[in-house]
């Protein structure tokens, strides 16, 4: 499953929501962790199964930073997916 790239300006504060339902079915998200390459800041907002949310800020013009969300399910399964945040002068 791929989550599409996001485009933002350096001053933008971008909320993202990932829908895990196609992958996890009726299983529940028990935990969610977010990580980002240096250059952008990612702050978790919520993990209400089957969706996770985070707020992304910062970044330097003409950079691409990977943001990764790792979820652990009630069944014990763990999944990790990433997308790029493209920082542009908009």
Tab-separated table of C-alpha atoms in Angstrom:
chain	number	residue	atom	x	y	z
A	1	UNK	CA	0.000	0.000	0.000
A	2	UNK	CA	1.354	3.415	-0.926
A	3	UNK	CA	0.414	6.709	0.604
A	4	UNK	CA	0.877	9.537	-1.897
A	5	UNK	CA	3.504	12.234	-1.583
A	6	UNK	CA	2.525	15.550	0.007
A	7	UNK	CA	3.675	18.999	-1.160
A	8	UNK	CA	4.047	21.926	1.253
A	9	UNK	CA	5.763	25.286	1.621
A	10	UNK	CA	8.261	25.694	4.477
A	11	UNK	CA	5.811	27.762	6.559
A	12	UNK	CA	2.861	25.418	6.001
A	13	UNK	CA	1.562	23.243	8.819
A	14	UNK	CA	0.069	20.163	7.214
A	15	UNK	CA	-2.262	17.643	8.880
A	16	UNK	CA	-2.183	14.206	7.273
A	17	UNK	CA	-4.473	11.232	7.775
A	18	UNK	CA	-3.608	7.692	6.753
A	19	UNK	CA	-6.407	5.158	6.280
A	20	UNK	CA	-5.090	1.674	7.061
A	21	UNK	CA	-8.418	-0.139	6.507
A	22	UNK	CA	-7.484	-1.782	3.168
A	23	UNK	CA	-4.513	-3.437	4.893
A	24	UNK	CA	-5.788	-4.198	8.396
A	25	UNK	CA	-9.422	-5.078	7.715
A	26	UNK	CA	-11.320	-5.382	11.010
A	27	UNK	CA	-8.179	-5.539	13.193
A	28	UNK	CA	-7.658	-2.533	15.486
A	29	UNK	CA	-4.703	-0.183	15.750
A	30	UNK	CA	-3.230	-0.575	19.234
A	31	UNK	CA	-0.311	1.817	18.720
A	32	UNK	CA	1.091	4.274	16.194
A	33	UNK	CA	4.551	5.833	15.893
A	34	UNK	CA	5.652	8.570	13.487
A	35	UNK	CA	9.190	9.396	12.334
A	36	UNK	CA	10.566	11.902	9.829
A	37	UNK	CA	13.847	12.662	8.142
A	38	UNK	CA	15.655	15.658	9.550
A	39	UNK	CA	14.276	18.845	8.055
A	40	UNK	CA	10.612	18.374	8.876
A	41	UNK	CA	8.893	17.887	12.200
A	42	UNK	CA	6.113	15.370	12.673
A	43	UNK	CA	3.804	15.344	15.710
A	44	UNK	CA	1.227	12.575	16.246
A	45	UNK	CA	-2.367	13.763	16.550
A	46	UNK	CA	-4.460	10.585	16.873
A	47	UNK	CA	-4.759	6.883	16.171
A	48	UNK	CA	-8.428	5.975	15.969
A	49	UNK	CA	-8.602	2.680	14.109
A	50	UNK	CA	-8.406	2.373	11.152
A	51	UNK	CA	-6.903	5.855	10.731
A	52	UNK	CA	-3.818	7.627	12.056
A	53	UNK	CA	-3.198	11.386	11.968
A	54	UNK	CA	-0.135	13.589	12.328
A	55	UNK	CA	0.893	17.234	11.875
A	56	UNK	CA	3.904	18.035	9.688
A	57	UNK	CA	5.774	21.343	9.768
A	58	UNK	CA	9.060	22.913	8.709
A	59	UNK	CA	11.385	21.926	5.919
A	60	UNK	CA	13.732	23.747	3.574
A	61	UNK	CA	12.782	24.691	0.018
A	62	UNK	CA	13.572	22.049	-2.633
A	63	UNK	CA	13.955	19.150	-0.211
A	64	UNK	CA	12.195	15.817	0.004
A	65	UNK	CA	11.779	14.274	3.454
A	66	UNK	CA	10.475	10.796	4.198
A	67	UNK	CA	7.772	10.465	6.846
A	68	UNK	CA	7.096	6.993	8.252
A	69	UNK	CA	4.112	5.719	10.229
A	70	UNK	CA	4.412	2.383	12.025
A	71	UNK	CA	1.271	0.803	13.444
A	72	UNK	CA	0.944	-2.118	15.813
A	73	UNK	CA	-2.362	-3.956	15.709
A	74	UNK	CA	-4.338	-5.591	18.490
A	75	UNK	CA	-3.473	-8.966	16.928
A	76	UNK	CA	0.260	-8.209	17.313
A	77	UNK	CA	0.927	-7.562	13.641
A	78	UNK	CA	3.090	-4.544	12.780
A	79	UNK	CA	3.098	-2.526	9.557
A	80	UNK	CA	5.231	0.389	8.389
A	81	UNK	CA	4.509	2.725	5.484
A	82	UNK	CA	6.207	5.912	4.307
A	83	UNK	CA	5.546	8.850	2.022
A	84	UNK	CA	7.555	11.865	0.906
A	85	UNK	CA	6.965	15.441	1.928
A	86	UNK	CA	8.167	17.664	-0.907
A	87	UNK	CA	8.983	21.148	0.360
A	88	UNK	CA	8.594	23.758	-2.366
A	89	UNK	CA	8.369	27.544	-2.704
A	90	UNK	CA	4.663	27.849	-3.420
